[in-house]
Amino acid sequence: MPPVPDLPGRGGELRLHDTAENRTRVTTPGPVARMYVCGITPYDATHMGHAFTYVTFDLINRVWRDAGHEVHYVQNVTDIDDPLLERAVATGQDWRAIADRETALFREDMTALNVLPPRDYIGAVESIPSVARHVEDLQEQGAVYAVDGDLYFRVSRDAAFGSLSGLNREEMIRIFAERGGDPGRDGKEDPLDCLVWQSARPDEPAWNTSLGHGRPGWHIECTAIALDHLGMGFDVQGGGSDLVFPHHEMCAAEAQVLTGTAPFARHYVHSGMVAWQGHKMSKSRGNLVFVSQLRHEGIEPAAIRLALLAHHYRSDWAWTPQGLDGARERLALWRSAVDLASGPDAAPVLERVRVALADDLRTPSALDAIDAWCVSAASGTSADPAAPGLVRDLADGLLGVRLD
Ligand code: 5CA
Ligand code: ZN
């Protein structure tokens, strides 16, 4: 955990857009705010889309802390799944070696970007015993059936199924097919039922559990990890908007059936998609700009972070070299201003940044407020010797942009 500067006073309570209610409302965590953010599937390096998503949830972490909460942040790593095994076959490498290497690189990239690490960072493989227990519980409730040895969850058992994404059935079936689901498989009771346990396939890794020899489905992994480490009704479940359906809808449905209570999470928060070359940046398409590549080219991580923060987290946007150039200029402006011996009173900047971030993370306004202070400081007419230090601390503490 890197040091986070203490700031005078306290920020206000964070308001966030909730996908399930499709409106922005205040988060109401207890003394310990609880957040689960879906982690990477480690078969390729961290790209700007990942970075945008994890920087978004890092802001939530920082704003809650600034408002006086502790934060219990949990993240998974999907260290066994189809794309990882496909990459292993395609490259002739061991799937575990790929997962270990890419997970280590992701953590290095997150550290470079000054993203505060989760308290619990949990792998899918290490969670297999827990997944098996949760699937048994679902079986006892009659919420599971088998198709040729694979186990499916009956989504109809959750009365609230569909309410998170707000999609109609037809849309759900279409998107399910696009994002790892199998609506057309023969023998399923409902095309939308999702796999919770897949029996062993030849030449694929498998584990012995009470459910037989096999491996977990994707959604139940996050359900189990979130329930084990946070319990029901935690404050925020997060990820990119490509996880709204089916992933977060399925996680919530499984958890709600398992516990007989709702909601799984009190806010469902989703970041927009970062595109490059005309399409959403994705490992499967291969149109990627990697954090580690830019770092090796000598681009400062603080500049990458500023390039991301220039976009509101809910917007879809395209990465551009010009955007990065603008961020490097901004970083230089901020650095030269906080290196001055004095500047205009910074208390109003702190307030403006706090207000902007607490209002659904309006980062562009927060950056504008700091820009304005820097321009005014550079004009040299004001003389508060404490101001540059406060701006340095608030840029680091609230936005995660280190200026030293
Ligand atoms: N392991 C699962 C979640 S349990 C997974 O989706 N992994 S991932 O590696 O594909 O994506 C990790 C996170 O990055 C997810 O929250 C995803 O929504 C987000 N993400 C992926 N591509 C982009 C993109 N182009 N723009 C913004 N966020 C993205
Ligand atoms: Zn997940």
CSV table of C-alpha atoms in Angstrom, one decimal, residues 48-264:
chain,number,residue,atom,x,y,z
A,48,MET,CA,-5.7,1.1,-21.5
A,49,GLY,CA,-9.3,-0.3,-21.1
A,50,HIS,CA,-8.3,-2.3,-18.0
A,51,ALA,CA,-6.3,0.7,-16.7
A,52,PHE,CA,-9.3,3.0,-17.2
A,53,THR,CA,-11.5,0.6,-15.2
A,54,TYR,CA,-9.1,0.0,-12.3
A,55,VAL,CA,-8.3,3.8,-12.1
A,56,THR,CA,-12.1,4.4,-11.9
A,57,PHE,CA,-12.5,2.1,-8.9
A,58,ASP,CA,-9.3,3.5,-7.3
A,59,LEU,CA,-11.0,6.9,-7.3
A,60,ILE,CA,-14.0,5.4,-5.4
A,61,ASN,CA,-11.5,3.9,-2.9
A,62,ARG,CA,-9.8,7.3,-2.5
A,63,VAL,CA,-13.0,9.4,-2.2
A,64,TRP,CA,-14.4,7.0,0.5
A,65,ARG,CA,-11.2,7.2,2.4
A,66,ASP,CA,-11.2,11.0,2.2
A,67,ALA,CA,-14.7,10.9,3.6
A,68,GLY,CA,-13.5,9.0,6.6
A,69,HIS,CA,-14.2,5.4,5.7
A,70,GLU,CA,-12.0,2.4,5.7
A,71,VAL,CA,-12.3,0.5,2.5
A,72,HIS,CA,-12.4,-3.3,2.2
A,73,TYR,CA,-11.6,-3.8,-1.4
A,74,VAL,CA,-11.7,-7.3,-2.9
A,75,GLN,CA,-10.7,-8.3,-6.4
A,76,ASN,CA,-10.5,-11.6,-8.1
A,77,VAL,CA,-8.2,-12.9,-10.8
A,78,THR,CA,-9.8,-15.3,-13.3
A,79,ASP,CA,-6.7,-17.6,-13.4
A,80,ILE,CA,-8.6,-20.4,-15.1
A,81,ASP,CA,-11.0,-19.8,-18.0
A,82,ASP,CA,-11.4,-20.7,-21.7
A,83,PRO,CA,-9.4,-17.7,-23.1
A,84,LEU,CA,-6.4,-18.6,-20.9
A,85,LEU,CA,-6.5,-22.2,-22.1
A,86,GLU,CA,-6.9,-21.2,-25.7
A,87,ARG,CA,-3.9,-18.9,-25.4
A,88,ALA,CA,-1.9,-21.7,-23.8
A,89,VAL,CA,-2.7,-24.1,-26.7
A,90,ALA,CA,-2.0,-21.4,-29.3
A,91,THR,CA,1.4,-20.5,-27.9
A,92,GLY,CA,2.5,-23.9,-26.6
A,93,GLN,CA,2.9,-22.5,-23.1
A,94,ASP,CA,1.7,-23.8,-19.8
A,95,TRP,CA,-1.6,-22.0,-18.8
A,96,ARG,CA,-0.3,-21.6,-15.2
A,97,ALA,CA,2.9,-19.9,-16.5
A,98,ILE,CA,0.9,-17.5,-18.6
A,99,ALA,CA,-1.5,-16.7,-15.7
A,100,ASP,CA,1.4,-16.1,-13.2
A,101,ARG,CA,3.4,-14.0,-15.6
A,102,GLU,CA,0.5,-11.8,-16.7
A,103,THR,CA,-0.9,-11.4,-13.2
A,104,ALA,CA,2.5,-10.2,-12.0
A,105,LEU,CA,2.7,-7.8,-14.9
A,106,PHE,CA,-0.8,-6.5,-14.1
A,107,ARG,CA,0.2,-5.9,-10.5
A,108,GLU,CA,3.3,-4.1,-11.6
A,109,ASP,CA,1.3,-1.9,-14.0
A,110,MET,CA,-1.2,-1.1,-11.2
A,111,THR,CA,1.6,-0.1,-8.8
A,112,ALA,CA,3.1,2.1,-11.5
A,113,LEU,CA,-0.3,3.8,-12.0
A,114,ASN,CA,-0.6,4.4,-8.2
A,115,VAL,CA,-3.7,2.3,-7.9
A,116,LEU,CA,-4.2,1.3,-4.3
A,117,PRO,CA,-4.1,-2.5,-4.1
A,118,PRO,CA,-7.2,-4.6,-2.9
A,119,ARG,CA,-7.1,-5.9,0.6
A,120,ASP,CA,-7.9,-9.4,-0.7
A,121,TYR,CA,-6.7,-10.5,-4.1
A,122,ILE,CA,-8.2,-13.9,-4.8
A,123,GLY,CA,-7.7,-16.4,-7.6
A,124,ALA,CA,-10.3,-18.6,-9.2
A,125,VAL,CA,-8.2,-21.7,-8.8
A,126,GLU,CA,-7.7,-21.2,-5.0
A,127,SER,CA,-11.5,-20.6,-4.8
A,128,ILE,CA,-12.5,-23.9,-6.3
A,129,PRO,CA,-13.4,-25.6,-2.9
A,130,SER,CA,-15.5,-22.5,-2.1
A,131,VAL,CA,-17.2,-22.6,-5.5
A,132,ALA,CA,-18.0,-26.3,-5.0
A,133,ARG,CA,-19.6,-25.6,-1.6
A,134,HIS,CA,-21.7,-22.8,-3.1
A,135,VAL,CA,-22.8,-25.0,-6.0
A,136,GLU,CA,-23.8,-27.7,-3.5
A,137,ASP,CA,-25.9,-25.1,-1.7
A,138,LEU,CA,-27.6,-24.2,-4.9
A,139,GLN,CA,-28.2,-27.9,-5.6
A,140,GLU,CA,-29.9,-28.3,-2.2
A,141,GLN,CA,-32.2,-25.5,-3.2
A,142,GLY,CA,-33.1,-27.2,-6.4
A,143,ALA,CA,-31.5,-24.4,-8.4
A,144,VAL,CA,-29.1,-26.6,-10.4
A,145,TYR,CA,-29.5,-29.3,-13.1
A,146,ALA,CA,-27.1,-31.3,-15.2
A,147,VAL,CA,-26.6,-31.3,-18.9
A,148,ASP,CA,-24.2,-34.1,-20.0
A,149,GLY,CA,-22.4,-33.8,-16.7
A,150,ASP,CA,-22.2,-30.0,-16.7
A,151,LEU,CA,-24.1,-28.1,-14.1
A,152,TYR,CA,-26.4,-25.2,-14.8
A,153,PHE,CA,-28.0,-22.6,-12.6
A,154,ARG,CA,-31.7,-21.9,-13.1
A,155,VAL,CA,-31.8,-18.2,-13.5
A,156,SER,CA,-35.6,-18.2,-13.1
A,157,ARG,CA,-35.1,-19.0,-9.4
A,158,ASP,CA,-34.2,-15.4,-8.8
A,159,ALA,CA,-37.3,-13.3,-9.0
A,160,ALA,CA,-35.1,-10.2,-9.6
A,161,PHE,CA,-33.2,-11.8,-12.6
A,162,GLY,CA,-32.9,-9.2,-15.4
A,163,SER,CA,-33.4,-6.1,-13.2
A,164,LEU,CA,-29.8,-5.2,-13.0
A,165,SER,CA,-29.2,-4.9,-16.7
A,166,GLY,CA,-32.8,-4.0,-17.5
A,167,LEU,CA,-32.5,-5.9,-20.8
A,168,ASN,CA,-35.4,-7.8,-22.4
A,169,ARG,CA,-35.2,-11.6,-23.0
A,170,GLU,CA,-34.3,-11.3,-26.6
A,171,GLU,CA,-31.4,-8.8,-25.9
A,172,MET,CA,-30.2,-11.0,-23.1
A,173,ILE,CA,-30.1,-14.1,-25.3
A,174,ARG,CA,-28.2,-12.3,-28.0
A,175,ILE,CA,-25.6,-10.7,-25.6
A,176,PHE,CA,-25.3,-14.0,-23.7
A,177,ALA,CA,-24.1,-15.7,-26.9
A,178,GLU,CA,-21.6,-12.9,-27.6
A,179,ARG,CA,-20.1,-12.9,-24.1
A,180,GLY,CA,-19.2,-16.5,-23.3
A,181,GLY,CA,-22.7,-17.9,-22.8
A,182,ASP,CA,-24.3,-20.9,-24.5
A,183,PRO,CA,-28.0,-20.1,-25.1
A,184,GLY,CA,-28.3,-22.6,-27.9
A,185,ARG,CA,-27.0,-25.7,-26.1
A,186,ASP,CA,-29.4,-28.7,-26.3
A,187,GLY,CA,-30.8,-29.9,-23.0
A,188,LYS,CA,-30.9,-26.6,-21.3
A,189,GLU,CA,-34.2,-25.7,-19.6
A,190,ASP,CA,-33.8,-22.0,-20.3
A,191,PRO,CA,-31.4,-20.6,-22.9
A,192,LEU,CA,-30.2,-18.1,-20.2
A,193,ASP,CA,-29.3,-20.6,-17.5
A,194,CYS,CA,-25.6,-20.3,-16.9
A,195,LEU,CA,-22.9,-22.9,-16.3
A,196,VAL,CA,-21.7,-23.2,-12.7
A,197,TRP,CA,-19.6,-26.3,-13.1
A,198,GLN,CA,-18.0,-27.8,-16.2
A,199,SER,CA,-17.0,-31.5,-16.1
A,200,ALA,CA,-13.5,-32.3,-17.2
A,201,ARG,CA,-12.7,-32.2,-20.9
A,202,PRO,CA,-9.8,-34.2,-22.4
A,203,ASP,CA,-6.5,-32.2,-22.3
A,204,GLU,CA,-7.9,-29.5,-20.0
A,205,PRO,CA,-7.1,-28.9,-16.3
A,206,ALA,CA,-9.7,-30.2,-13.8
A,207,TRP,CA,-10.0,-30.5,-10.1
A,208,ASN,CA,-11.6,-33.2,-7.9
A,209,THR,CA,-14.5,-31.9,-5.8
A,210,SER,CA,-17.8,-33.1,-4.4
A,211,LEU,CA,-19.3,-32.0,-7.7
A,212,GLY,CA,-17.0,-34.4,-9.6
A,213,HIS,CA,-13.9,-33.8,-11.7
A,214,GLY,CA,-14.0,-30.5,-13.5
A,215,ARG,CA,-13.7,-26.7,-13.2
A,216,PRO,CA,-15.9,-23.8,-12.2
A,217,GLY,CA,-18.1,-21.7,-14.5
A,218,TRP,CA,-17.1,-18.0,-14.6
A,219,HIS,CA,-19.9,-16.2,-12.8
A,220,ILE,CA,-20.0,-18.4,-9.7
A,221,GLU,CA,-16.4,-17.6,-9.2
A,222,CYS,CA,-17.1,-13.9,-8.4
A,223,THR,CA,-20.3,-14.8,-6.5
A,224,ALA,CA,-18.3,-17.1,-4.2
A,225,ILE,CA,-15.4,-14.8,-3.7
A,226,ALA,CA,-17.6,-11.7,-3.0
A,227,LEU,CA,-19.8,-13.7,-0.5
A,228,ASP,CA,-16.8,-15.2,1.3
A,229,HIS,CA,-14.9,-12.0,1.7
A,230,LEU,CA,-17.6,-9.3,1.8
A,231,GLY,CA,-21.0,-10.9,2.4
A,232,MET,CA,-24.3,-9.8,0.9
A,233,GLY,CA,-25.3,-6.2,0.5
A,234,PHE,CA,-21.8,-4.8,0.0
A,235,ASP,CA,-21.5,-1.2,-1.2
A,236,VAL,CA,-20.2,-1.4,-4.8
A,237,GLN,CA,-19.8,-4.1,-7.4
A,238,GLY,CA,-17.7,-2.8,-10.2
A,239,GLY,CA,-16.3,-3.5,-13.6
A,240,GLY,CA,-16.4,-2.3,-17.2
A,241,SER,CA,-19.8,-1.9,-18.9
A,242,ASP,CA,-19.2,-5.1,-20.8
A,243,LEU,CA,-19.7,-7.0,-17.5
A,244,VAL,CA,-23.3,-5.7,-16.9
A,245,PHE,CA,-24.7,-8.6,-18.7
A,246,PRO,CA,-24.4,-11.5,-18.3
A,247,HIS,CA,-21.7,-11.4,-15.7
A,248,HIS,CA,-23.0,-9.1,-13.0
A,249,GLU,CA,-26.6,-10.1,-13.6
A,250,MET,CA,-25.6,-13.8,-13.1
A,251,CYS,CA,-23.4,-13.1,-10.0
A,252,ALA,CA,-26.3,-11.2,-8.4
A,253,ALA,CA,-28.9,-13.9,-9.2
A,254,GLU,CA,-26.8,-16.7,-7.9
A,255,ALA,CA,-26.0,-14.8,-4.7
A,256,GLN,CA,-29.6,-13.8,-4.2
A,257,VAL,CA,-30.8,-17.4,-4.5
A,258,LEU,CA,-28.0,-18.7,-2.3
A,259,THR,CA,-28.8,-16.4,0.5
A,260,GLY,CA,-32.5,-15.7,0.0
A,261,THR,CA,-31.8,-12.0,0.4
A,262,ALA,CA,-31.2,-9.1,-1.9
A,263,PRO,CA,-29.4,-7.1,-3.1
A,264,PHE,CA,-26.1,-8.7,-3.8
